[in-house]
PDB file of C-alpha atoms in Angstrom:
ATOM      1  CA  MET A   1       0.000   0.000   0.000  1.00 52.00           C
ATOM      2  CA  ARG A   2       1.266   3.450  -0.920  1.00 64.00           C
ATOM      3  CA  CYS A   3       1.976   5.854   1.871  1.00 88.00           C
ATOM      4  CA  ARG A   4       0.979   9.500   1.751  1.00 92.00           C
ATOM      5  CA  LYS A   5       4.630  10.620   1.537  1.00 92.00           C
ATOM      6  CA  GLN A   6       5.205   8.513  -1.574  1.00 93.00           C
ATOM      7  CA  THR A   7       2.079   9.926  -3.238  1.00 94.00           C
ATOM      8  CA  VAL A   8       3.134  13.490  -2.455  1.00 96.00           C
ATOM      9  CA  LEU A   9       6.630  12.841  -3.837  1.00 96.00           C
ATOM     10  CA  ALA A  10       5.154  11.301  -6.999  1.00 97.00           C
ATOM     11  CA  ILE A  11       3.025  14.409  -7.524  1.00 97.00           C
ATOM     12  CA  ILE A  12       5.975  16.740  -6.894  1.00 98.00           C
ATOM     13  CA  PHE A  13       8.202  14.916  -9.382  1.00 98.00           C
ATOM     14  CA  TRP A  14       5.443  14.752 -12.029  1.00 98.00           C
ATOM     15  CA  VAL A  15       4.922  18.509 -11.620  1.00 98.00           C
ATOM     16  CA  LEU A  16       8.687  19.053 -11.994  1.00 98.00           C
ATOM     17  CA  THR A  17       8.616  16.854 -15.109  1.00 98.00           C
ATOM     18  CA  ALA A  18       5.790  18.973 -16.541  1.00 98.00           C
ATOM     19  CA  VAL A  19       7.746  22.149 -15.744  1.00 98.00           C
ATOM     20  CA  CYS A  20      10.825  20.779 -17.553  1.00 97.00           C
ATOM     21  CA  CYS A  21       8.692  19.846 -20.566  1.00 98.00           C
ATOM     22  CA  GLY A  22       7.073  23.288 -20.493  1.00 97.00           C
ATOM     23  CA  VAL A  23      10.457  25.024 -20.462  1.00 94.00           C
ATOM     24  CA  ILE A  24      11.615  22.905 -23.401  1.00 95.00           C
ATOM     25  CA  PHE A  25       8.386  23.692 -25.273  1.00 95.00           C
ATOM     26  CA  TYR A  26       8.790  27.414 -24.575  1.00 93.00           C
ATOM     27  CA  TYR A  27      12.361  27.536 -25.871  1.00 89.00           C
ATOM     28  CA  SER A  28      11.439  25.432 -28.901  1.00 90.00           C
ATOM     29  CA  SER A  29       8.626  27.867 -29.685  1.00 92.00           C
ATOM     30  CA  CYS A  30      11.060  30.768 -30.034  1.00 87.00           C
ATOM     31  CA  ASP A  31      12.059  31.608 -33.577  1.00 87.00           C
ATOM     32  CA  ALA A  32      15.700  31.357 -34.592  1.00 77.00           C
ATOM     33  CA  ASP A  33      16.477  35.048 -33.927  1.00 79.00           C
ATOM     34  CA  THR A  34      14.928  35.000 -30.454  1.00 78.00           C
ATOM     35  CA  SER A  35      16.702  31.756 -29.639  1.00 74.00           C
ATOM     36  CA  HIS A  36      20.008  33.286 -30.719  1.00 69.00           C
ATOM     37  CA  GLN A  37      19.412  36.374 -28.554  1.00 73.00           C
ATOM     38  CA  GLN A  38      18.626  34.177 -25.526  1.00 70.00           C
ATOM     39  CA  SER A  39      21.917  32.357 -25.980  1.00 69.00           C
ATOM     40  CA  THR A  40      23.963  35.558 -26.269  1.00 72.00           C
ATOM     41  CA  SER A  41      24.716  36.073 -22.556  1.00 71.00           C
ATOM     42  CA  ILE A  42      25.950  32.505 -22.147  1.00 73.00           C
ATOM     43  CA  LEU A  43      27.815  32.692 -25.428  1.00 74.00           C
ATOM     44  CA  LYS A  44      29.688  35.835 -24.322  1.00 78.00           C
ATOM     45  CA  ILE A  45      31.149  33.926 -21.366  1.00 79.00           C
ATOM     46  CA  ILE A  46      31.986  30.900 -23.514  1.00 77.00           C
ATOM     47  CA  TYR A  47      33.534  33.109 -26.230  1.00 78.00           C
ATOM     48  CA  ALA A  48      35.741  34.790 -23.625  1.00 81.00           C
ATOM     49  CA  ILE A  49      37.093  31.397 -22.605  1.00 79.00           C
ATOM     50  CA  PHE A  50      37.247  29.494 -25.913  1.00 76.00           C
ATOM     51  CA  GLY A  51      37.077  32.187 -28.580  1.00 76.00           C
ATOM     52  CA  LYS A  52      34.318  33.128 -30.994  1.00 77.00           C
ATOM     53  CA  ASN A  53      33.769  30.609 -33.744  1.00 74.00           C
ATOM     54  CA  ALA A  54      31.083  28.412 -35.273  1.00 68.00           C
ATOM     55  CA  ALA A  55      32.256  25.352 -33.339  1.00 72.00           C
ATOM     56  CA  THR A  56      31.780  27.136 -30.012  1.00 75.00           C
ATOM     57  CA  MET A  57      28.221  28.160 -30.888  1.00 73.00           C
ATOM     58  CA  PHE A  58      27.427  24.631 -32.096  1.00 78.00           C
ATOM     59  CA  ILE A  59      28.744  23.116 -28.854  1.00 80.00           C
ATOM     60  CA  VAL A  60      26.788  25.556 -26.667  1.00 79.00           C
ATOM     61  CA  ARG A  61      23.527  24.879 -28.524  1.00 79.00           C
ATOM     62  CA  LYS A  62      23.975  21.105 -28.431  1.00 86.00           C
ATOM     63  CA  CYS A  63      24.933  21.192 -24.743  1.00 88.00           C
ATOM     64  CA  ALA A  64      21.717  23.104 -24.061  1.00 86.00           C
ATOM     65  CA  HIS A  65      19.728  20.353 -25.801  1.00 87.00           C
ATOM     66  CA  PHE A  66      21.600  17.670 -23.905  1.00 95.00           C
ATOM     67  CA  LEU A  67      21.184  19.299 -20.487  1.00 95.00           C
ATOM     68  CA  GLU A  68      17.481  20.126 -20.921  1.00 95.00           C
ATOM     69  CA  PHE A  69      16.711  16.484 -21.543  1.00 98.00           C
ATOM     70  CA  THR A  70      19.133  15.277 -18.851  1.00 98.00           C
ATOM     71  CA  GLY A  71      17.150  17.258 -16.278  1.00 98.00           C
ATOM     72  CA  THR A  72      13.823  16.099 -17.644  1.00 98.00           C
ATOM     73  CA  SER A  73      14.827  12.448 -17.482  1.00 98.00           C
ATOM     74  CA  LEU A  74      16.279  12.885 -13.991  1.00 98.00           C
ATOM     75  CA  VAL A  75      13.042  14.206 -12.490  1.00 98.00           C
ATOM     76  CA  MET A  76      10.935  11.827 -14.585  1.00 98.00           C
ATOM     77  CA  SER A  77      12.958   8.883 -13.218  1.00 98.00           C
ATOM     78  CA  ALA A  78      12.004   9.931  -9.692  1.00 98.00           C
ATOM     79  CA  ALA A  79       8.388  10.452 -10.775  1.00 98.00           C
ATOM     80  CA  PHE A  80       8.185   6.934 -12.163  1.00 97.00           C
ATOM     81  CA  TYR A  81       9.865   5.497  -9.067  1.00 97.00           C
ATOM     82  CA  TYR A  82       7.414   7.117  -6.669  1.00 96.00           C
ATOM     83  CA  THR A  83       4.487   6.207  -8.925  1.00 95.00           C
ATOM     84  CA  LEU A  84       5.419   2.546  -9.517  1.00 95.00           C
ATOM     85  CA  ASN A  85       7.468   1.956  -6.329  1.00 91.00           C
ATOM     86  CA  GLN A  86      10.288   0.480  -8.409  1.00 93.00           C
ATOM     87  CA  ASN A  87      13.010   1.685 -10.722  1.00 94.00           C
ATOM     88  CA  LYS A  88      12.269   1.045 -14.365  1.00 95.00           C
ATOM     89  CA  LEU A  89      14.804   3.288 -16.057  1.00 93.00           C
ATOM     90  CA  TYR A  90      13.701   2.372 -19.559  1.00 97.00           C
ATOM     91  CA  LEU A  91      10.454   4.282 -18.927  1.00 97.00           C
ATOM     92  CA  PRO A  92      11.898   7.765 -18.316  1.00 98.00           C
ATOM     93  CA  ILE A  93      14.446   7.240 -21.086  1.00 98.00           C
ATOM     94  CA  ALA A  94      11.750   6.148 -23.547  1.00 98.00           C
ATOM     95  CA  PHE A  95       9.281   8.890 -22.590  1.00 98.00           C
ATOM     96  CA  THR A  96      11.955  11.597 -22.616  1.00 98.00           C
ATOM     97  CA  SER A  97      13.150  10.373 -26.008  1.00 98.00           C
ATOM     98  CA  LEU A  98       9.565  10.455 -27.312  1.00 98.00           C
ATOM     99  CA  TYR A  99       9.221  13.985 -25.990  1.00 98.00           C
ATOM    100  CA  ALA A 100      12.428  14.836 -27.855  1.00 97.00           C
ATOM    101  CA  VAL A 101      10.821  13.522 -31.058  1.00 97.00           C
ATOM    102  CA  SER A 102       7.759  15.698 -30.460  1.00 97.00           C
ATOM    103  CA  ASP A 103      10.056  18.659 -29.742  1.00 96.00           C
ATOM    104  CA  GLU A 104      11.852  18.207 -33.056  1.00 95.00           C
ATOM    105  CA  VAL A 105       8.554  17.900 -34.954  1.00 96.00           C
ATOM    106  CA  HIS A 106       7.277  21.007 -33.155  1.00 95.00           C
ATOM    107  CA  GLN A 107      10.288  22.967 -34.399  1.00 94.00           C
ATOM    108  CA  ILE A 108       9.273  22.323 -38.026  1.00 94.00           C
ATOM    109  CA  PHE A 109       6.468  24.814 -37.447  1.00 94.00           C
ATOM    110  CA  VAL A 110       8.655  27.507 -35.857  1.00 92.00           C
ATOM    111  CA  ASN A 111      10.192  30.194 -38.082  1.00 90.00           C
ATOM    112  CA  GLY A 112      13.893  29.551 -38.690  1.00 89.00           C
ATOM    113  CA  ARG A 113      13.949  26.268 -36.738  1.00 90.00           C
ATOM    114  CA  SER A 114      14.190  22.736 -38.087  1.00 91.00           C
ATOM    115  CA  CYS A 115      13.708  19.098 -37.192  1.00 92.00           C
ATOM    116  CA  GLU A 116      17.047  17.335 -36.866  1.00 93.00           C
ATOM    117  CA  LEU A 117      17.772  13.689 -36.173  1.00 95.00           C
ATOM    118  CA  ARG A 118      21.080  14.723 -34.606  1.00 94.00           C
ATOM    119  CA  ASP A 119      19.259  16.866 -32.017  1.00 94.00           C
ATOM    120  CA  TRP A 120      16.939  13.975 -31.142  1.00 96.00           C
ATOM    121  CA  ALA A 121      19.990  11.723 -30.643  1.00 96.00           C
ATOM    122  CA  ILE A 122      21.645  14.337 -28.405  1.00 96.00           C
ATOM    123  CA  ASP A 123      18.413  14.739 -26.433  1.00 97.00           C
ATOM    124  CA  THR A 124      18.111  10.972 -26.003  1.00 97.00           C
ATOM    125  CA  LEU A 125      21.715  10.709 -24.797  1.00 97.00           C
ATOM    126  CA  GLY A 126      20.850  13.425 -22.293  1.00 97.00           C
ATOM    127  CA  ALA A 127      17.876  11.310 -21.181  1.00 98.00           C
ATOM    128  CA  VAL A 128      20.168   8.325 -20.630  1.00 98.00           C
ATOM    129  CA  LEU A 129      22.531  10.470 -18.553  1.00 98.00           C
ATOM    130  CA  GLY A 130      19.613  11.823 -16.497  1.00 98.00           C
ATOM    131  CA  ALA A 131      18.419   8.289 -15.684  1.00 98.00           C
ATOM    132  CA  CYS A 132      21.987   7.257 -14.782  1.00 98.00           C
ATOM    133  CA  ILE A 133      22.386  10.251 -12.469  1.00 98.00           C
ATOM    134  CA  TYR A 134      19.059   9.361 -10.866  1.00 98.00           C
ATOM    135  CA  ILE A 135      20.125   5.759 -10.218  1.00 97.00           C
ATOM    136  CA  LEU A 136      23.418   6.972  -8.709  1.00 98.00           C
ATOM    137  CA  ILE A 137      21.537   9.312  -6.368  1.00 97.00           C
ATOM    138  CA  TYR A 138      18.997   6.601  -5.532  1.00 97.00           C
ATOM    139  CA  THR A 139      21.763   4.071  -4.777  1.00 97.00           C
ATOM    140  CA  ALA A 140      23.628   6.584  -2.593  1.00 97.00           C
ATOM    141  CA  VAL A 141      20.471   7.378  -0.612  1.00 95.00           C
ATOM    142  CA  VAL A 142      19.719   3.673  -0.079  1.00 95.00           C
ATOM    143  CA  LYS A 143      23.296   3.040   1.125  1.00 96.00           C
ATOM    144  CA  ILE A 144      23.172   6.030   3.491  1.00 96.00           C
ATOM    145  CA  LYS A 145      19.849   4.819   4.934  1.00 93.00           C
ATOM    146  CA  GLU A 146      21.300   1.330   5.425  1.00 94.00           C
ATOM    147  CA  LEU A 147      24.334   2.743   7.246  1.00 94.00           C
ATOM    148  CA  HIS A 148      22.110   4.904   9.417  1.00 91.00           C
ATOM    149  CA  THR A 149      19.882   1.926  10.273  1.00 90.00           C
ATOM    150  CA  ARG A 150      22.900  -0.195  11.212  1.00 88.00           C
ATOM    151  CA  ARG A 151      24.253   2.563  13.443  1.00 88.00           C
ATOM    152  CA  MET A 152      20.879   2.957  15.170  1.00 88.00           C
ATOM    153  CA  GLU A 153      20.711  -0.811  15.835  1.00 87.00           C
ATOM    154  CA  LYS A 154      24.055  -0.810  17.656  1.00 74.00           C
TER     155      LYS A 154
END
């Protein structure tokens, strides 16, 4: 039987998942010029360190894709865990990857944006990393709880 705490945590992580998806949708809805302007402040810092060139801009944009979907998969992994009471990492990876597909299709309809298989692959790799980070955190928490329980029993 599910406890109230688990239900509350499931709701919190599903809301965080929806927020991540909403942020991705918002940024994907921006036309190419707006998207470029939003990246400018970050790019200025990166340019100062690595120099201004096409490769730097490409790396920054692809890292943004990767990290957006890493975060989404991370919180979705927790949402699935608290919903199902077990870790099934293929679910957040699959759903995040499907969301990446929908994101790429969405960009077809945005001025100056395009649908790219490469971006979907980068997004999906980000989803895999997010699920891996989640399982590392989950494992660390379980180990810490076990140590604490052993210390309390002594």
